[in-house]
């Protein structure tokens, strides 16, 4: 009873804290839900299907998956965090952070081992000696404490659905526990805990169980295939069987196929396409973390590492986009304390890549702490969006960086204006915008950026005007001008990362776009182009992203085209003096 009382008190404090933090996040949330942005709180026209490389709704409009992973495959086989918050609070929090879906993990044995699936939540925790977690769930989610584990799993899916959050069911592992290693018995078909026939039985059961549950929009067949048994022949043999089983049991869901080598390797599809009875439900998934490449980000030059890794990613999986298949980055993540150099450098590169290709994705993870992970009770998850107590957001600036990627830049049904470029800054998650022609260019919400064009002459111009981006001199703000033929108006995309925008000023010096402490766009000497392992070029990384979305910004009285908005062209030469 003392434990229960303590948890109930903690819950009240947490809930108040959560409301205060949502008020703190209000500007970010408003940015996410501005006009012309698909609001993740608005239900889309389900079910989903595919149109070439895009995921689309029933009406054919692109739906971008901006997901977060919620873990339910560990030893307790209960969605993490339910001892600390009511599931409805968690579901609402997911939506309020701008995510429109959850990749919800489950272990195979939940669907194939009746003795496990019939355990109640209370009994599962009792077996593990997690008495305080029992008190917490009794306080926060009493309706599930005596439900069987499978019913509790369904309840969480239902809670997400009530809050208009889509769900992808991810078969993460067979035997409940932390994932993954090459020798945990869960890695590939034929391993100790991975019987292919039992796996298909489990997929069929889950697909059938959630048939008609409209917010369940996809099933990921298996997480991170790996280990010494892995081979391409068995991949085709069983993944195609699994895909057909799921589609037969539930033809509404997207069928999501992972690759080999911890979901990094899909290059074999280039030579042998998947052979299925259906095509408009098929999605491929890939994983990419900083540690995927060891300590290369910390030990190498970030520009060179970014260029090499992106080239490898496109070779192994990204090429599928060009071949007309959707690619879902179902796991990426970083240490959100911000002190991991390897992760920090990787993230800047990843966000540029994700924006450039307008990828669907799922962040790992929502989880702030675990009931029990690898023998540790209450382990703090530093990759988690939520803090240990599941009340506070671990790193609010990270949410800002994700916000521009939570809405689509383009795709079927998103043709609000002609194809153009936006200038995205991965370090901040913001885009280059102008307040007026008299003010310096600054970073701001990507929903407010104007349309830019990048010409064959390498000029960056505001579409519909005669203004182009100009380098005015070293350590000076970049400006808009009308004379767009000199060297200061030419912008080369340089460095291995392809994210430096470089120009030459009047004295012949080469400069790159950069950002100062006030988010003003300035020009500075280009840094960290090669060899140097100690510097960080992130402030100078910009990505030109294709978009067909119109700006939400209201045109001010100072925003005008000199040819269309001035009383007459005779004023043009007077106008030059402003620059």
Short mmCIF file of C-alpha atoms in Angstrom, two decimals, residues 36-273:
data_model
loop_
_atom_site.label_atom_id
_atom_site.label_comp_id
_atom_site.label_asym_id
_atom_site.label_seq_id
_atom_site.Cartn_x
_atom_site.Cartn_y
_atom_site.Cartn_z
CA UNK A 36 -0.95 23.60 -45.20
CA UNK A 37 0.61 21.12 -42.77
CA UNK A 38 -1.00 17.71 -42.42
CA UNK A 39 -2.04 17.72 -38.79
CA UNK A 40 -1.05 14.43 -37.13
CA UNK A 41 -4.09 14.80 -34.86
CA UNK A 42 -6.43 14.63 -37.86
CA UNK A 43 -7.30 11.13 -38.97
CA UNK A 44 -6.24 10.37 -42.53
CA UNK A 45 -8.40 8.49 -45.00
CA UNK A 46 -7.45 4.91 -44.12
CA UNK A 47 -6.41 2.30 -45.13
CA UNK A 48 -3.03 3.21 -46.61
CA UNK A 49 -1.42 1.86 -49.75
CA UNK A 50 1.56 2.77 -51.92
CA UNK A 51 1.98 4.78 -55.10
CA UNK A 52 5.49 4.29 -56.45
CA UNK A 53 7.83 5.39 -53.64
CA UNK A 54 5.07 7.13 -51.67
CA UNK A 55 2.69 5.93 -48.98
CA UNK A 56 -0.78 7.32 -49.70
CA UNK A 57 -4.22 7.32 -48.14
CA UNK A 58 -7.46 6.04 -49.61
CA UNK A 59 -7.87 9.25 -51.57
CA UNK A 60 -4.37 9.00 -53.06
CA UNK A 61 -2.84 11.79 -50.96
CA UNK A 62 0.62 11.26 -49.55
CA UNK A 63 0.78 10.31 -45.85
CA UNK A 64 4.21 10.76 -44.34
CA UNK A 65 4.94 8.36 -41.50
CA UNK A 66 6.51 10.37 -38.69
CA UNK A 67 6.61 7.72 -35.99
CA UNK A 68 8.13 6.94 -32.64
CA UNK A 69 8.99 3.44 -31.35
CA UNK A 70 7.11 2.32 -28.24
CA UNK A 71 8.63 -0.80 -26.72
CA UNK A 72 6.51 -3.77 -25.62
CA UNK A 73 8.79 -6.73 -26.34
CA UNK A 74 10.91 -6.92 -23.16
CA UNK A 75 10.62 -9.47 -20.37
CA UNK A 76 7.35 -8.15 -18.92
CA UNK A 77 5.69 -8.03 -22.37
CA UNK A 78 3.85 -4.86 -21.38
CA UNK A 79 4.15 -1.48 -23.07
CA UNK A 80 6.85 0.42 -21.19
CA UNK A 81 5.91 3.36 -19.00
CA UNK A 82 2.44 2.30 -17.94
CA UNK A 83 3.56 2.18 -14.31
CA UNK A 84 4.36 5.89 -14.54
CA UNK A 85 1.58 7.37 -16.69
CA UNK A 86 -1.95 6.50 -17.84
CA UNK A 87 -1.80 5.13 -21.38
CA UNK A 88 -4.15 7.85 -22.59
CA UNK A 89 -1.76 10.52 -21.30
CA UNK A 90 1.11 8.85 -23.16
CA UNK A 91 -0.96 8.54 -26.35
CA UNK A 92 -1.98 12.19 -26.20
CA UNK A 93 1.63 13.18 -25.53
CA UNK A 94 2.80 11.31 -28.64
CA UNK A 95 0.31 13.20 -30.77
CA UNK A 96 1.10 16.54 -29.11
CA UNK A 97 4.78 16.10 -30.01
CA UNK A 98 3.80 15.93 -33.68
CA UNK A 99 4.07 12.19 -34.28
CA UNK A 100 1.30 10.60 -36.30
CA UNK A 101 2.18 6.96 -35.68
CA UNK A 102 3.81 4.46 -33.34
CA UNK A 103 5.95 1.49 -34.27
CA UNK A 104 4.70 -0.79 -31.50
CA UNK A 105 6.98 -3.76 -30.80
CA UNK A 106 5.86 -7.27 -29.81
CA UNK A 107 7.62 -10.61 -29.22
CA UNK A 108 6.57 -13.61 -31.30
CA UNK A 109 5.83 -15.70 -28.21
CA UNK A 110 3.05 -13.28 -27.27
CA UNK A 111 1.10 -14.64 -30.24
CA UNK A 112 2.31 -18.26 -30.25
CA UNK A 113 2.83 -19.23 -26.60
CA UNK A 114 -0.58 -19.52 -24.97
CA UNK A 115 0.79 -19.75 -21.44
CA UNK A 116 2.61 -16.43 -21.94
CA UNK A 117 -0.24 -14.66 -23.72
CA UNK A 118 -2.71 -15.71 -21.01
CA UNK A 119 -0.59 -14.35 -18.15
CA UNK A 120 -2.14 -11.27 -16.65
CA UNK A 121 -0.13 -8.08 -16.40
CA UNK A 122 0.02 -8.53 -12.64
CA UNK A 123 1.27 -12.11 -12.96
CA UNK A 124 3.92 -11.14 -15.51
CA UNK A 125 5.37 -8.53 -13.17
CA UNK A 126 5.10 -10.83 -10.17
CA UNK A 127 7.18 -13.47 -11.97
CA UNK A 128 9.89 -10.85 -12.46
CA UNK A 129 9.68 -9.52 -8.90
CA UNK A 130 8.63 -6.05 -10.11
CA UNK A 131 6.33 -5.23 -7.22
CA UNK A 132 6.71 -1.45 -7.45
CA UNK A 133 5.76 -1.56 -11.14
CA UNK A 134 2.60 -3.46 -10.16
CA UNK A 135 1.68 -0.65 -7.75
CA UNK A 136 2.38 1.92 -10.44
CA UNK A 137 0.15 0.20 -12.99
CA UNK A 138 -2.54 -0.27 -10.36
CA UNK A 139 -2.45 3.49 -9.81
CA UNK A 140 -2.11 4.66 -13.41
CA UNK A 141 -3.74 1.93 -15.51
CA UNK A 142 -5.94 -0.17 -13.21
CA UNK A 143 -8.07 -1.38 -16.13
CA UNK A 144 -5.23 -3.56 -17.47
CA UNK A 145 -3.66 -4.89 -14.26
CA UNK A 146 -5.61 -8.17 -14.41
CA UNK A 147 -5.96 -8.44 -18.17
CA UNK A 148 -4.03 -11.06 -20.15
CA UNK A 149 -0.91 -9.65 -21.80
CA UNK A 150 -2.35 -9.84 -25.29
CA UNK A 151 -5.48 -7.96 -24.19
CA UNK A 152 -3.33 -5.29 -22.56
CA UNK A 153 -1.42 -4.92 -25.82
CA UNK A 154 -4.72 -4.44 -27.66
CA UNK A 155 -5.77 -1.81 -25.11
CA UNK A 156 -2.69 0.30 -25.87
CA UNK A 157 -3.37 0.07 -29.62
CA UNK A 158 -6.93 1.18 -28.89
CA UNK A 159 -5.75 4.14 -26.81
CA UNK A 160 -3.51 5.27 -29.66
CA UNK A 161 -6.40 4.91 -32.08
CA UNK A 162 -8.65 7.05 -29.88
CA UNK A 163 -6.03 9.79 -30.19
CA UNK A 164 -5.75 9.41 -33.98
CA UNK A 165 -2.29 7.85 -33.81
CA UNK A 166 -1.61 5.18 -36.42
CA UNK A 167 0.15 1.97 -35.37
CA UNK A 168 2.66 -0.33 -37.06
CA UNK A 169 2.89 -3.72 -35.35
CA UNK A 170 6.57 -4.69 -35.27
CA UNK A 171 7.57 -8.30 -34.60
CA UNK A 172 10.77 -7.31 -32.85
CA UNK A 173 12.00 -10.61 -31.44
CA UNK A 174 10.74 -14.11 -30.59
CA UNK A 175 11.62 -14.70 -26.92
CA UNK A 176 10.86 -11.59 -24.85
CA UNK A 177 13.96 -9.63 -23.94
CA UNK A 178 16.34 -6.94 -25.13
CA UNK A 179 17.39 -7.00 -28.76
CA UNK A 180 19.83 -7.66 -30.38
CA UNK A 181 22.98 -9.76 -30.81
CA UNK A 182 24.22 -12.25 -33.36
CA UNK A 183 23.93 -15.13 -30.88
CA UNK A 184 20.72 -14.47 -28.93
CA UNK A 185 18.79 -17.22 -30.71
CA UNK A 186 16.38 -14.70 -32.25
CA UNK A 187 18.38 -13.51 -35.22
CA UNK A 188 17.47 -15.55 -38.30
CA UNK A 189 15.21 -18.31 -39.52
CA UNK A 190 16.20 -21.59 -37.89
CA UNK A 191 17.80 -20.03 -34.81
CA UNK A 192 16.92 -21.46 -31.38
CA UNK A 193 13.88 -19.20 -30.85
CA UNK A 194 13.07 -18.49 -34.49
CA UNK A 195 11.07 -21.30 -36.03
CA UNK A 196 9.86 -20.04 -39.45
CA UNK A 197 6.57 -21.96 -39.33
CA UNK A 198 5.79 -20.68 -35.83
CA UNK A 199 6.68 -17.17 -37.00
CA UNK A 200 4.17 -17.33 -39.84
CA UNK A 201 1.56 -18.65 -37.41
CA UNK A 202 2.23 -15.69 -35.13
CA UNK A 203 2.10 -13.14 -37.95
CA UNK A 204 -1.18 -14.61 -39.16
CA UNK A 205 -2.69 -14.47 -35.68
CA UNK A 206 -1.71 -10.82 -35.14
CA UNK A 207 -2.84 -9.80 -38.62
CA UNK A 208 -6.19 -11.50 -38.01
CA UNK A 209 -6.56 -10.09 -34.49
CA UNK A 210 -6.14 -6.52 -35.74
CA UNK A 211 -8.11 -6.92 -38.96
CA UNK A 212 -10.70 -4.14 -38.82
CA UNK A 213 -8.73 -2.07 -36.29
CA UNK A 214 -8.42 0.93 -38.56
CA UNK A 215 -5.47 2.67 -36.92
CA UNK A 216 -3.29 -0.43 -37.38
CA UNK A 217 -1.92 0.59 -40.77
CA UNK A 218 1.07 -1.72 -41.13
CA UNK A 219 2.93 -4.80 -39.95
CA UNK A 220 6.70 -4.98 -39.86
CA UNK A 221 7.45 -8.67 -40.35
CA UNK A 222 10.69 -8.99 -38.39
CA UNK A 223 13.19 -6.65 -36.80
CA UNK A 224 16.92 -6.76 -37.64
CA UNK A 225 17.57 -10.14 -39.23
CA UNK A 226 21.16 -11.07 -38.35
CA UNK A 227 23.60 -13.73 -37.24
CA UNK A 228 25.68 -16.50 -38.81
CA UNK A 229 22.66 -18.25 -40.39
CA UNK A 230 21.53 -15.26 -42.46
CA UNK A 231 21.49 -15.75 -46.22
CA UNK A 232 19.66 -14.28 -49.18
CA UNK A 233 17.92 -17.48 -50.30
CA UNK A 234 16.20 -18.03 -46.98
CA UNK A 235 15.36 -14.34 -46.82
CA UNK A 236 13.32 -14.62 -50.02
CA UNK A 237 11.86 -17.99 -49.05
CA UNK A 238 10.46 -16.92 -45.70
CA UNK A 239 9.93 -13.18 -46.01
CA UNK A 240 7.77 -13.73 -49.08
CA UNK A 241 5.80 -16.43 -47.21
CA UNK A 242 5.35 -14.11 -44.25
CA UNK A 243 4.26 -11.24 -46.47
CA UNK A 244 1.64 -13.35 -48.21
CA UNK A 245 0.35 -14.70 -44.88
CA UNK A 246 -0.12 -11.18 -43.47
CA UNK A 247 -1.73 -9.86 -46.63
CA UNK A 248 -4.10 -12.80 -46.80
CA UNK A 249 -5.17 -12.36 -43.17
CA UNK A 250 -5.40 -8.57 -43.31
CA UNK A 251 -5.27 -7.05 -46.80
CA UNK A 252 -5.62 -3.51 -45.43
CA UNK A 253 -2.21 -3.25 -43.75
CA UNK A 254 1.09 -2.21 -45.27
CA UNK A 255 3.53 -5.12 -45.31
CA UNK A 256 6.98 -3.92 -44.23
CA UNK A 257 10.06 -5.98 -45.03
CA UNK A 258 13.41 -5.59 -43.28
CA UNK A 259 16.78 -6.54 -44.75
CA UNK A 260 19.85 -8.39 -43.53
CA UNK A 261 22.74 -7.41 -41.24
CA UNK A 262 20.64 -5.67 -38.60
CA UNK A 263 18.41 -4.13 -41.24
CA UNK A 264 21.19 -2.34 -43.11
CA UNK A 265 21.41 -4.52 -46.23
CA UNK A 266 18.80 -4.51 -48.98
CA UNK A 267 21.09 -4.27 -52.00
CA UNK A 268 20.15 -7.79 -53.13
CA UNK A 269 16.66 -6.57 -54.11
CA UNK A 270 18.30 -4.73 -57.02
CA UNK A 271 19.09 -8.03 -58.75
CA UNK A 272 16.08 -10.07 -57.63
CA UNK A 273 12.84 -8.20 -56.94
#
